[in-house]
Amino acid sequence: MDLKVYKRKGNLKICERKAKRVQQQTFEIPDELVREILIWLPVASLARFKTVSKAWLAIISDHSFVPAHLHCSKQKQQQNPSSFLITPRILQGPGHVGPGIIIESFSTGTRFYHWCLPQVTGSSSATLICRRHFPDGEFGEVVPMAHCDGLILLPTDTKVYVFNPATKDAIALPQSQRNMMRHYGCLSVGSGLDTSIGKYKVARTFHRSSDDGPMEIFTMGMEVFTINGENGSSWRETSVDLPYPILGSQAGTCCQGCLFFFIDKNNQQLPPQGLLRFSLVDETFGVTPLLTNLYPSVEDEDIFINELDGELCASLLSKVLQRVLIFTTSHVMDHPRWDIRYIINVQQCHPVASLGGSVILLRHGCRVFRYSLKAGRIEGEIFDMRDIRYLGPCEDALGHAWENVSWFDLISYTESLVPVTPKANSGAL
């Protein structure tokens, strides 16, 4: 508003009152626009913004906000795939399980560090975002973690744990009495979204037989736990058993609504060359042929399976070519077509994420590096996870140097608000 100031005293007072009214005017942003802004923010910011007003609290706590925020987080990760989680596995020493049986014992302290892949060379650091300490002896053996929509699955030899590091929400799934195999080791487990009900499921195998003979063909079943499901806090058995036993101590790969496991081919006549497939929607089983159209005689131990850009990915070390061949398929059901996507001139590595611009992030042991597909060589710095500075409060504020690390979990990470416990489901961050 344009205000003209006159020399006459009365007109000057009128103009001052008009100016004050202009200054006192407030412009309210529509809730729809506020929501579109909030869904692009990180979880830590949303936790603070819930206290701004009742309107913002209602927007963030609405159940439709969670999938909308997750969709935006996935878009950001696709556009700039530089967000990762690192979890060190600390070896405490050997543990005796029985006569002649010795397994390694791991620390029950679990820490999640957020690591951003540096765009330029130089020192690299990871920041502690969540940690949980469990009582000593709660578990011993662990399986590499799995990730789905911001939820981290930690399988151990006693329980299965599910974390959301962004919200610091976590749950220990209940124990089950169905497993009859009385020996050490982790049961195979996987997790993913059941799109038909919009809830996340954890599926775990169990042995129906207690025999452990060298020629035994194990009969296995599957049990399912629905996170925040209507059946409460219990496992339920699927209506059909596994058609083939699967190798123990593995985390299933989740891709396109299914979990994939390697089949145990010992003592079987004509076992299929493929992956056992478990549908999270209808909870049925099938077999997805694995590289049969290209490498019919390849051994499963030479293949690494993961999800890459929404497709099922199989990485194979070709001993003849002395190269790593990376295959993908967009169709994961009964008749997939596996196509060679990348040929890597580095031995014994597997892909972690596509970085765009014909660059892929590869992992070899504890080392992570960019690989240029156009140039056919490693680009930039090689990052050793043992040398990354791990930053956190108190004890490792200046960067922790880990000792006795047997393994690092490295996960391409998309943070989310997906709840794990009923408390988090009610809107508490």
XYZ file of N, CA and C in Angstrom, residues 81 84 115 117 308 350-355 359-363 368-371 383 410:
66
model
N 21.983 -40.317 -5.001
C 22.121 -41.535 -4.190
C 23.408 -41.563 -3.386
N 23.913 -43.484 3.033
C 24.161 -44.873 3.398
C 24.191 -45.020 4.919
N 26.264 -42.205 6.688
C 27.440 -41.826 5.900
C 26.989 -41.281 4.559
N 28.251 -40.274 0.932
C 29.375 -40.497 0.029
C 29.939 -39.153 -0.419
N 18.588 -53.702 -7.167
C 19.288 -52.563 -7.744
C 18.332 -51.828 -8.671
N 30.673 -56.471 -5.675
C 29.260 -56.479 -6.009
C 28.718 -55.055 -5.914
N 27.638 -54.751 -6.638
C 27.116 -53.377 -6.655
C 26.363 -53.045 -5.377
N 26.504 -51.808 -4.941
C 25.762 -51.296 -3.787
C 24.648 -50.366 -4.242
N 24.957 -49.481 -5.202
C 23.960 -48.530 -5.691
C 24.420 -47.942 -7.018
N 23.453 -47.537 -7.832
C 23.758 -46.776 -9.043
C 23.847 -45.305 -8.674
N 24.897 -44.649 -9.137
C 25.136 -43.254 -8.768
C 24.748 -42.285 -9.870
N 27.878 -44.265 -13.549
C 28.782 -44.562 -12.436
C 28.036 -45.450 -11.451
N 28.726 -46.449 -10.950
C 28.130 -47.377 -10.006
C 29.029 -47.482 -8.781
N 28.410 -47.669 -7.616
C 29.174 -47.840 -6.379
C 29.338 -49.333 -6.122
N 30.579 -49.764 -5.989
C 30.897 -51.176 -5.782
C 31.525 -51.381 -4.413
N 31.380 -52.610 -3.927
C 31.994 -52.971 -2.650
C 32.843 -54.218 -2.818
N 34.950 -49.523 -0.517
C 33.859 -49.033 -1.355
C 34.457 -48.038 -2.344
N 34.033 -48.129 -3.609
C 34.605 -47.225 -4.609
C 33.622 -47.018 -5.755
N 33.799 -45.869 -6.419
C 33.026 -45.571 -7.627
C 33.687 -46.248 -8.820
N 32.842 -46.717 -9.724
C 33.358 -47.358 -10.923
C 32.679 -46.741 -12.137
N 37.283 -45.860 -0.558
C 36.979 -45.640 0.849
C 37.048 -46.976 1.597
N 26.764 -52.313 5.166
C 26.669 -51.092 4.379
C 25.370 -51.149 3.596
